[in-house]
Amino acid sequence: MQTSVINIENIRNDFPILKRKVHKDKPLVYFDNAATSQKPIQVIDSISNYYLNYNSNIHRAVHELAEESTVAYELTRDKVAKFINVKNREELIFVRGTTEAINLVAYSWGRQNVQKDDIVVTTEYEHHSNIVPWQLLTKEKGAKLEYIGVDDNGELKLDQLDAYLDTGKVKIVTFSQMSNVLGTISKTEEIIKKCHQKGVRVLVDGAQSVPHLKVDIQKLDCDFFAFSAHKMLGPTGVGVLWAKKELLENMAPFNAGGDMIREVHKYETTWNDLPYKFEAGTPNIADVIGFSAALDYLDKIGMDKVREHEIELTKYALDKISAVKGIVLYGTPDITKRGGVISFNLGDIHPHDLATIIDEDGIAIRSGHHCAQVLMERLDVSATSRASFYIYNTKEEVDVFIRSLNRARELFRI
Ligand code: C6P
């Protein structure tokens, strides 16, 4: 059950859900990790331990439980800082997920900094979360939203970025470090450098990259970075926005209410210090604490090994799936330029039909537009099927998947 890199058997023992059967007697093959990953027992235990033993609100009371929960919540912030190499912990804001992080930037930074006729640049392979907030902003401001195109290999056409930057009107460039459909890994550092040479801000959507690659914020030197805990063994409802301190200090709050204030008077309020200025109301305490255990888990394996394992598994899967009659694959065949995500179509089987058939064999994949309809238009398809891997997936599971695809192919006489 090994790849050459990590001991998957030990890892799988930590994930109770992987022992369950679906459709009565079929072992679960979970290939929908780009949507959300499974959770190890360490994460589940840490959340129940919080509720069983020290459930209480944070940053408010002085009693022992409140002290314990505040310490545990703030410890996660320190761990996130270490995990993605952030220097100042106060630059890390807990939000509900990548979607909320991007909305926060579009709302708070965008409304102050983007004006009529300015340009916001995104890409054709963005998730809707990195398109719609910018549509709202640019429409409101009379600004323009432009797209960096995707070439036939599934890579960004960076000459188009150069052309946009040359107009002198671009205020922010926002793109995902790894596409959730094609798996393409963006040339992140190159894009950031190009933008900064022209004084343009950069937001990186790390929803698909942080779970699978070693990310170093200080090295990247972007301006904003967003990701979600639930795609990296953590609970749902927790995400992180990192932003440079001077930007956060000059931005207006996103949500207003408790904890984000210093003083409230009848008609005036002053804001709390960072990061609390952007964490209004009682946060998702239990799940932030659970996220700590997820970070420990990944740290223990090592992100280099996570990546190596996925390269080996994806290469194996690409070799096998390419041989399936009628298969159409999207994205680059160059394994060094992509993550563990394989989008495909099989003959003229609708992806939802295909996903339903292979689900009968216990295989969970995603089908549809993957919240990336702009990319679907670019690929000239209405939908694709998508298999996405993580640390607990095996070559044996890939074999089951390929057998199931061939069963579907035979059913449809392809
Ligand atoms: N993509 C997928 O199946 P949230 O839902 O806020 O945690 O993450 C949104 C998001 C933003 N950017 C990228 C690149 C993403 O992949 C996602 C989530 C999932 O592809 C669910 S739609």
Short mmCIF file of C-alpha atoms and ligand atoms in Angstrom, two decimals:
data_model
loop_
_atom_site.label_atom_id
_atom_site.label_comp_id
_atom_site.label_asym_id
_atom_site.label_seq_id
_atom_site.Cartn_x
_atom_site.Cartn_y
_atom_site.Cartn_z
CA MET A 1 0.00 0.00 0.00
CA GLN A 2 3.02 2.28 0.07
CA THR A 3 4.15 4.89 -2.30
CA SER A 4 7.89 5.16 -1.96
CA VAL A 5 7.44 8.25 0.21
CA ILE A 6 5.03 7.77 3.10
CA ASN A 7 3.58 4.91 5.10
CA ILE A 8 -0.02 5.13 3.98
CA GLU A 9 -1.17 2.20 6.07
CA ASN A 10 -0.32 4.05 9.29
CA ILE A 11 -1.92 7.20 7.98
CA ARG A 12 -5.12 5.44 6.96
CA ASN A 13 -5.51 4.01 10.45
CA ASP A 14 -5.91 7.58 11.71
CA PHE A 15 -8.95 8.21 9.46
CA PRO A 16 -11.97 6.34 10.85
CA ILE A 17 -14.13 7.20 7.83
CA LEU A 18 -11.81 5.31 5.49
CA LYS A 19 -12.88 2.07 7.18
CA ARG A 20 -16.53 2.50 6.23
CA LYS A 21 -18.24 0.80 3.37
CA VAL A 22 -20.61 2.50 0.95
CA HIS A 23 -23.43 0.93 -1.05
CA LYS A 24 -23.50 -1.88 1.54
CA ASP A 25 -20.15 -3.59 0.96
CA LYS A 26 -17.93 -1.37 -1.18
CA PRO A 27 -14.81 0.03 0.51
CA LEU A 28 -14.86 3.81 0.22
CA VAL A 29 -12.42 5.22 -2.33
CA TYR A 30 -12.43 8.90 -1.52
CA PHE A 31 -11.16 10.91 -4.49
CA ASP A 32 -13.00 14.17 -3.74
CA ASN A 33 -10.27 15.79 -1.71
CA ALA A 34 -10.19 19.06 -3.64
CA ALA A 35 -13.75 19.64 -2.39
CA THR A 36 -12.90 18.75 1.20
CA SER A 37 -10.44 16.33 2.79
CA GLN A 38 -11.25 13.71 5.41
CA LYS A 39 -10.29 14.34 9.05
CA PRO A 40 -7.90 12.29 11.18
CA ILE A 41 -8.95 11.13 14.65
CA GLN A 42 -6.53 13.67 16.16
CA VAL A 43 -8.62 16.53 14.74
CA ILE A 44 -11.93 14.96 15.74
CA ASP A 45 -10.62 14.29 19.27
CA SER A 46 -9.32 17.80 19.71
CA ILE A 47 -12.72 19.29 18.86
CA SER A 48 -14.59 16.95 21.18
CA ASN A 49 -12.00 17.53 23.91
CA TYR A 50 -12.73 21.26 23.69
CA TYR A 51 -16.48 20.72 24.04
CA LEU A 52 -16.08 18.07 26.75
CA ASN A 53 -13.53 19.88 28.88
CA TYR A 54 -13.06 23.59 28.33
CA ASN A 55 -15.87 24.99 26.15
CA SER A 56 -16.05 28.75 26.77
CA ASN A 57 -15.87 32.01 24.87
CA ILE A 58 -12.47 33.57 24.18
CA HIS A 59 -10.88 37.01 24.77
CA ARG A 60 -13.59 37.98 27.26
CA ALA A 61 -13.78 36.35 30.67
CA VAL A 62 -11.00 35.74 33.19
CA HIS A 63 -12.13 32.34 34.47
CA GLU A 64 -10.02 29.23 33.96
CA LEU A 65 -12.03 27.77 31.07
CA ALA A 66 -11.92 31.06 29.16
CA GLU A 67 -8.19 31.25 29.70
CA GLU A 68 -7.72 27.71 28.36
CA SER A 69 -9.86 28.23 25.27
CA THR A 70 -8.21 31.58 24.50
CA VAL A 71 -4.76 30.03 24.75
CA ALA A 72 -5.74 27.09 22.52
CA TYR A 73 -7.37 29.38 19.93
CA GLU A 74 -4.36 31.70 19.80
CA LEU A 75 -1.98 28.75 19.64
CA THR A 76 -3.52 27.83 16.28
CA ARG A 77 -2.59 31.28 15.01
CA ASP A 78 1.03 30.64 15.99
CA LYS A 79 0.96 27.28 14.27
CA VAL A 80 -0.47 28.77 11.08
CA ALA A 81 2.29 31.41 11.19
CA LYS A 82 4.92 28.69 11.39
CA PHE A 83 3.21 26.48 8.77
CA ILE A 84 3.23 29.12 6.02
CA ASN A 85 6.20 31.10 7.37
CA VAL A 86 4.52 34.33 8.39
CA LYS A 87 6.62 36.69 10.51
CA ASN A 88 3.89 38.65 12.34
CA ARG A 89 1.08 36.59 13.86
CA GLU A 90 -1.19 39.66 13.97
CA GLU A 91 -1.28 39.57 10.17
CA LEU A 92 -3.26 36.31 10.30
CA ILE A 93 -7.03 36.60 10.46
CA PHE A 94 -9.36 33.68 11.07
CA VAL A 95 -12.33 33.70 8.74
CA ARG A 96 -14.85 31.05 7.63
CA GLY A 97 -12.87 29.99 4.57
CA THR A 98 -11.18 31.14 1.38
CA THR A 99 -14.45 32.59 0.12
CA GLU A 100 -14.83 34.86 3.11
CA ALA A 101 -11.14 35.85 2.99
CA ILE A 102 -11.42 37.01 -0.63
CA ASN A 103 -14.70 38.81 0.06
CA LEU A 104 -13.03 40.58 2.97
CA VAL A 105 -10.27 41.89 0.70
CA ALA A 106 -12.65 42.84 -2.14
CA TYR A 107 -14.89 44.64 0.34
CA SER A 108 -12.50 46.32 2.74
CA TRP A 109 -9.43 46.93 0.59
CA GLY A 110 -11.23 47.02 -2.74
CA ARG A 111 -13.77 49.67 -1.84
CA GLN A 112 -11.05 51.97 -0.59
CA ASN A 113 -8.56 51.41 -3.38
CA VAL A 114 -10.35 50.59 -6.62
CA GLN A 115 -11.94 53.53 -8.46
CA LYS A 116 -13.68 54.20 -11.76
CA ASP A 117 -11.72 52.96 -14.82
CA ASP A 118 -9.22 51.03 -12.69
CA ILE A 119 -8.60 47.41 -13.64
CA VAL A 120 -8.83 44.29 -11.49
CA VAL A 121 -7.14 41.27 -13.10
CA THR A 122 -8.13 37.68 -12.39
CA THR A 123 -7.74 34.51 -14.47
CA GLU A 124 -9.85 32.15 -16.53
CA TYR A 125 -9.13 29.28 -14.15
CA GLU A 126 -10.43 30.92 -11.00
CA HIS A 127 -12.99 29.47 -8.64
CA HIS A 128 -16.20 31.55 -8.49
CA SER A 129 -15.00 32.79 -5.08
CA ASN A 130 -12.21 34.66 -6.84
CA ILE A 131 -14.43 36.07 -9.58
CA VAL A 132 -17.80 37.07 -8.15
CA PRO A 133 -16.53 39.36 -5.33
CA TRP A 134 -14.49 41.23 -7.96
CA GLN A 135 -17.47 41.46 -10.30
CA LEU A 136 -19.47 43.08 -7.50
CA LEU A 137 -16.65 45.49 -6.72
CA THR A 138 -15.85 46.51 -10.30
CA LYS A 139 -19.53 46.97 -11.15
CA GLU A 140 -20.06 49.15 -8.10
CA LYS A 141 -17.01 51.27 -8.88
CA GLY A 142 -17.29 51.46 -12.67
CA ALA A 143 -13.96 49.65 -12.86
CA LYS A 144 -13.02 46.85 -15.27
CA LEU A 145 -12.51 43.16 -14.61
CA GLU A 146 -10.02 41.49 -16.96
CA TYR A 147 -8.94 37.86 -17.30
CA ILE A 148 -5.57 36.26 -17.91
CA GLY A 149 -6.33 33.51 -20.42
CA VAL A 150 -5.50 29.82 -20.11
CA ASP A 151 -3.52 28.09 -22.90
CA ASP A 152 -4.15 24.60 -24.26
CA ASN A 153 -1.79 23.12 -21.66
CA GLY A 154 -3.88 24.62 -18.88
CA GLU A 155 -1.30 27.29 -18.04
CA LEU A 156 -1.80 31.03 -17.68
CA LYS A 157 -0.90 33.24 -20.64
CA LEU A 158 1.42 35.57 -18.80
CA ASP A 159 2.02 37.80 -21.82
CA GLN A 160 -1.58 38.95 -21.28
CA LEU A 161 -0.72 39.90 -17.72
CA ASP A 162 2.16 42.01 -19.07
CA ALA A 163 -0.22 43.80 -21.42
CA TYR A 164 -2.67 44.59 -18.60
CA LEU A 165 0.13 45.81 -16.34
CA ASP A 166 1.43 48.08 -19.13
CA THR A 167 -1.86 50.03 -19.10
CA GLY A 168 -0.87 51.45 -15.69
CA LYS A 169 -4.48 51.03 -14.55
CA VAL A 170 -4.30 47.70 -12.73
CA LYS A 171 -4.90 47.93 -8.97
CA ILE A 172 -4.83 44.27 -8.02
CA VAL A 173 -4.08 40.92 -9.62
CA THR A 174 -5.80 37.95 -7.99
CA PHE A 175 -5.20 34.30 -8.90
CA SER A 176 -5.10 30.81 -7.47
CA GLN A 177 -1.77 29.20 -6.76
CA MET A 178 -3.26 25.89 -7.89
CA SER A 179 -6.31 25.45 -10.12
CA ASN A 180 -9.04 23.32 -8.53
CA VAL A 181 -9.99 21.89 -11.94
CA LEU A 182 -6.77 21.55 -13.94
CA GLY A 183 -4.39 21.20 -11.02
CA THR A 184 -2.09 23.70 -12.72
CA ILE A 185 0.41 25.26 -10.34
CA SER A 186 0.67 28.95 -11.19
CA LYS A 187 4.03 30.65 -11.65
CA THR A 188 3.24 32.44 -8.45
CA GLU A 189 6.55 34.12 -7.66
CA GLU A 190 6.98 35.33 -11.24
CA ILE A 191 3.47 36.85 -11.28
CA ILE A 192 4.02 38.56 -7.92
CA LYS A 193 7.35 40.02 -9.07
CA LYS A 194 5.87 41.34 -12.30
CA CYS A 195 3.01 43.00 -10.40
CA HIS A 196 5.21 44.52 -7.72
CA GLN A 197 7.53 46.01 -10.31
CA LYS A 198 4.50 48.04 -11.41
CA GLY A 199 3.28 48.77 -7.87
CA VAL A 200 0.27 46.47 -8.25
CA ARG A 201 -1.13 44.50 -5.29
CA VAL A 202 -1.46 40.71 -5.46
CA LEU A 203 -3.92 38.33 -3.82
CA VAL A 204 -3.08 34.63 -3.95
CA ASP A 205 -5.87 32.08 -3.50
CA GLY A 206 -4.14 29.21 -1.72
CA ALA A 207 -7.23 27.01 -1.23
CA GLN A 208 -5.75 24.19 -3.32
CA SER A 209 -2.06 24.87 -2.77
CA VAL A 210 -1.57 25.08 1.01
CA PRO A 211 -2.97 21.55 1.57
CA HIS A 212 -0.58 20.05 -0.98
CA LEU A 213 2.57 22.18 -1.32
CA LYS A 214 5.02 23.86 1.00
CA VAL A 215 3.99 27.52 0.98
CA ASP A 216 6.36 30.21 2.24
CA ILE A 217 4.66 33.58 2.57
CA GLN A 218 7.85 35.52 3.23
CA LYS A 219 9.42 34.08 0.12
CA LEU A 220 6.33 34.70 -2.02
CA ASP A 221 6.01 38.26 -0.72
CA CYS A 222 2.44 38.69 -2.02
CA ASP A 223 0.05 41.17 -0.39
CA PHE A 224 -2.92 38.95 0.48
CA PHE A 225 -3.12 35.18 0.83
CA ALA A 226 -6.27 33.11 1.47
CA PHE A 227 -6.92 29.45 2.28
CA SER A 228 -9.35 27.04 4.00
CA ALA A 229 -8.72 24.54 6.80
CA HIS A 230 -11.18 21.92 5.57
CA LYS A 231 -9.16 20.98 2.50
CA MET A 232 -6.11 20.21 4.67
CA LEU A 233 -7.48 17.77 7.27
CA GLY A 234 -9.05 20.54 9.34
CA PRO A 235 -12.71 21.27 10.09
CA THR A 236 -15.12 23.20 7.90
CA GLY A 237 -15.93 26.80 8.82
CA VAL A 238 -12.31 27.90 9.36
CA GLY A 239 -10.09 29.75 6.94
CA VAL A 240 -7.22 32.16 7.03
CA LEU A 241 -6.56 35.53 5.48
CA TRP A 242 -2.98 36.70 5.68
CA ALA A 243 -2.22 40.28 4.63
CA LYS A 244 0.62 42.72 5.11
CA LYS A 245 0.22 44.69 8.29
CA GLU A 246 0.27 48.14 6.71
CA LEU A 247 -2.57 47.10 4.40
CA LEU A 248 -4.69 45.69 7.23
CA GLU A 249 -4.06 48.76 9.35
CA ASN A 250 -5.38 51.03 6.62
CA MET A 251 -8.39 48.90 5.73
CA ALA A 252 -11.87 49.47 7.14
CA PRO A 253 -13.40 46.58 9.11
CA PHE A 254 -15.39 43.96 7.19
CA ASN A 255 -17.85 42.83 9.89
CA ALA A 256 -18.67 45.00 12.88
CA GLY A 257 -19.62 43.90 16.40
CA GLY A 258 -18.03 42.40 19.49
CA ASP A 259 -14.28 41.87 19.89
CA MET A 260 -13.31 44.05 16.91
CA ILE A 261 -13.68 47.29 18.88
CA ARG A 262 -11.52 49.20 21.34
CA GLU A 263 -14.15 51.67 22.53
CA VAL A 264 -17.76 52.19 21.52
CA HIS A 265 -19.58 55.46 22.21
CA LYS A 266 -23.02 56.53 21.05
CA TYR A 267 -21.83 57.79 17.68
CA GLU A 268 -18.19 56.77 17.42
CA THR A 269 -16.19 53.56 17.68
CA THR A 270 -12.46 52.86 17.61
CA TRP A 271 -11.04 49.59 16.36
CA ASN A 272 -9.23 46.86 18.21
CA ASP A 273 -5.63 45.94 17.34
CA LEU A 274 -4.86 43.48 14.58
CA PRO A 275 -5.92 40.78 14.00
CA TYR A 276 -9.01 41.28 16.19
CA LYS A 277 -10.19 44.28 14.17
CA PHE A 278 -11.19 41.74 11.51
CA GLU A 279 -12.58 39.02 13.81
CA ALA A 280 -15.97 40.39 14.85
CA GLY A 281 -18.26 38.33 17.07
CA THR A 282 -17.67 34.95 18.69
CA PRO A 283 -15.48 33.05 16.24
CA ASN A 284 -15.55 29.36 15.38
CA ILE A 285 -13.53 28.49 18.48
CA ALA A 286 -13.85 24.70 18.45
CA ASP A 287 -12.89 24.37 14.81
CA VAL A 288 -9.98 26.79 15.01
CA ILE A 289 -8.69 24.62 17.85
CA GLY A 290 -9.29 21.49 15.74
CA PHE A 291 -7.31 23.07 12.93
CA SER A 292 -4.28 23.06 15.23
CA ALA A 293 -4.31 19.27 15.24
CA ALA A 294 -4.54 19.21 11.43
CA LEU A 295 -1.47 21.45 11.17
CA ASP A 296 0.41 19.20 13.59
CA TYR A 297 -0.56 16.18 11.53
CA LEU A 298 0.70 17.64 8.24
CA ASP A 299 3.80 19.00 9.93
CA LYS A 300 4.64 15.56 11.23
CA ILE A 301 4.47 14.04 7.74
CA GLY A 302 6.21 17.05 6.19
CA MET A 303 4.80 19.00 3.25
CA ASP A 304 7.68 17.92 0.99
CA LYS A 305 6.60 14.33 1.50
CA VAL A 306 2.93 15.19 0.97
CA ARG A 307 3.89 16.66 -2.39
CA GLU A 308 6.19 13.76 -3.34
CA HIS A 309 3.49 11.23 -2.52
CA GLU A 310 0.97 13.10 -4.65
CA ILE A 311 3.37 13.38 -7.57
CA GLU A 312 3.94 9.62 -7.49
CA LEU A 313 0.24 8.83 -7.19
CA THR A 314 -0.86 11.36 -9.83
CA LYS A 315 1.76 10.12 -12.27
CA TYR A 316 0.56 6.55 -11.71
CA ALA A 317 -3.07 7.61 -12.19
CA LEU A 318 -2.33 9.69 -15.31
CA ASP A 319 -0.46 6.78 -16.91
CA LYS A 320 -3.37 4.43 -16.24
CA ILE A 321 -6.21 6.77 -17.14
CA SER A 322 -4.56 7.84 -20.41
CA ALA A 323 -4.93 4.25 -21.59
CA VAL A 324 -8.72 4.20 -21.02
CA LYS A 325 -10.44 4.26 -24.42
CA GLY A 326 -12.40 7.47 -25.03
CA ILE A 327 -10.77 9.46 -22.22
CA VAL A 328 -10.19 13.21 -22.62
CA LEU A 329 -7.85 14.76 -20.04
CA TYR A 330 -7.59 18.45 -19.20
CA GLY A 331 -4.44 20.22 -18.08
CA THR A 332 -0.74 19.71 -18.58
CA PRO A 333 0.82 16.25 -18.73
CA ASP A 334 3.92 17.77 -17.04
CA ILE A 335 3.68 16.37 -13.52
CA THR A 336 5.99 19.03 -12.09
CA LYS A 337 3.51 21.73 -13.09
CA ARG A 338 0.39 20.22 -11.56
CA GLY A 339 -1.08 18.95 -8.32
CA GLY A 340 -3.03 15.80 -7.52
CA VAL A 341 -6.15 16.73 -9.45
CA ILE A 342 -7.28 15.00 -12.64
CA SER A 343 -10.18 16.43 -14.63
CA PHE A 344 -11.49 14.36 -17.49
CA ASN A 345 -14.40 13.33 -19.66
CA LEU A 346 -15.12 9.82 -20.89
CA GLY A 347 -16.65 9.62 -24.35
CA ASP A 348 -19.97 11.38 -24.31
CA ILE A 349 -20.98 10.15 -20.86
CA HIS A 350 -22.25 13.09 -18.84
CA PRO A 351 -19.97 13.61 -15.82
CA HIS A 352 -22.91 13.28 -13.42
CA ASP A 353 -23.83 9.91 -14.96
CA LEU A 354 -20.23 8.77 -14.79
CA ALA A 355 -19.89 9.87 -11.15
CA THR A 356 -23.13 8.01 -10.31
CA ILE A 357 -21.94 4.80 -11.97
CA ILE A 358 -18.55 4.75 -10.29
CA ASP A 359 -20.14 5.70 -6.97
CA GLU A 360 -21.81 2.27 -7.15
CA ASP A 361 -18.27 0.86 -6.91
CA GLY A 362 -17.59 2.98 -3.83
CA ILE A 363 -15.66 5.73 -5.61
CA ALA A 364 -16.35 9.34 -4.66
CA ILE A 365 -15.35 11.91 -7.27
CA ARG A 366 -16.80 15.31 -8.12
CA SER A 367 -18.64 16.05 -11.35
CA GLY A 368 -19.98 19.32 -12.71
CA HIS A 369 -18.47 22.75 -13.25
CA HIS A 370 -16.46 22.73 -10.00
CA CYS A 371 -17.47 26.34 -9.31
CA ALA A 372 -15.36 27.32 -12.32
CA GLN A 373 -17.82 28.08 -15.08
CA VAL A 374 -15.52 30.61 -16.74
CA LEU A 375 -12.98 27.81 -17.19
CA MET A 376 -15.69 25.43 -18.46
CA GLU A 377 -16.50 28.02 -21.14
CA ARG A 378 -12.81 28.25 -22.03
CA LEU A 379 -12.57 24.45 -22.30
CA ASP A 380 -15.83 24.46 -24.26
CA VAL A 381 -17.48 21.86 -22.01
CA SER A 382 -20.42 22.16 -19.65
CA ALA A 383 -18.82 19.90 -17.05
CA THR A 384 -15.99 17.51 -16.25
CA SER A 385 -15.38 14.67 -13.84
CA ARG A 386 -12.63 15.26 -11.30
CA ALA A 387 -10.59 12.86 -9.18
CA SER A 388 -8.46 14.52 -6.53
CA PHE A 389 -6.00 12.81 -4.18
CA TYR A 390 -4.57 13.24 -0.72
CA ILE A 391 -2.13 11.64 1.69
CA TYR A 392 -4.26 8.57 2.41
CA ASN A 393 -4.94 7.57 -1.21
CA THR A 394 -3.21 4.55 -2.70
CA LYS A 395 -2.26 3.06 -6.04
CA GLU A 396 -4.63 0.18 -5.29
CA GLU A 397 -7.48 2.70 -5.09
CA VAL A 398 -6.41 4.13 -8.44
CA ASP A 399 -6.65 0.60 -9.87
CA VAL A 400 -10.21 0.24 -8.51
CA PHE A 401 -11.06 3.61 -10.08
CA ILE A 402 -9.67 2.61 -13.48
CA ARG A 403 -11.59 -0.69 -13.42
CA SER A 404 -14.74 1.23 -12.62
CA LEU A 405 -14.16 3.69 -15.48
CA ASN A 406 -13.81 0.74 -17.82
CA ARG A 407 -17.06 -0.71 -16.49
CA ALA A 408 -18.80 2.61 -17.26
CA ARG A 409 -17.20 2.66 -20.69
CA GLU A 410 -18.53 -0.81 -21.46
CA LEU A 411 -22.00 0.13 -20.18
CA PHE A 412 -22.06 3.04 -22.62
CA ARG A 413 -20.41 0.97 -25.38
CA ILE A 414 -17.52 3.37 -25.87
N1 C6P B 1 -13.22 24.50 -4.10
C1 C6P B 1 -13.84 22.35 -5.03
O1 C6P B 1 -14.51 21.30 -5.04
P1 C6P B 1 -14.22 27.60 0.45
O2 C6P B 1 -15.46 26.93 -0.08
O3 C6P B 1 -14.44 29.02 0.84
O4 C6P B 1 -13.51 26.79 1.49
O5 C6P B 1 -13.18 27.58 -0.78
C2 C6P B 1 -13.53 28.19 -1.99
C3 C6P B 1 -12.46 27.93 -3.01
C4 C6P B 1 -11.68 28.98 -3.43
N2 C6P B 1 -10.67 28.79 -4.31
C5 C6P B 1 -10.38 27.59 -4.81
C6 C6P B 1 -9.24 27.44 -5.76
C7 C6P B 1 -11.15 26.48 -4.43
O6 C6P B 1 -10.86 25.28 -4.94
C8 C6P B 1 -12.23 26.65 -3.52
C9 C6P B 1 -13.11 25.50 -3.14
C10 C6P B 1 -13.94 23.27 -3.83
O7 C6P B 1 -13.07 22.66 -5.94
C11 C6P B 1 -15.36 23.47 -3.39
S1 C6P B 1 -16.32 24.37 -4.53
#
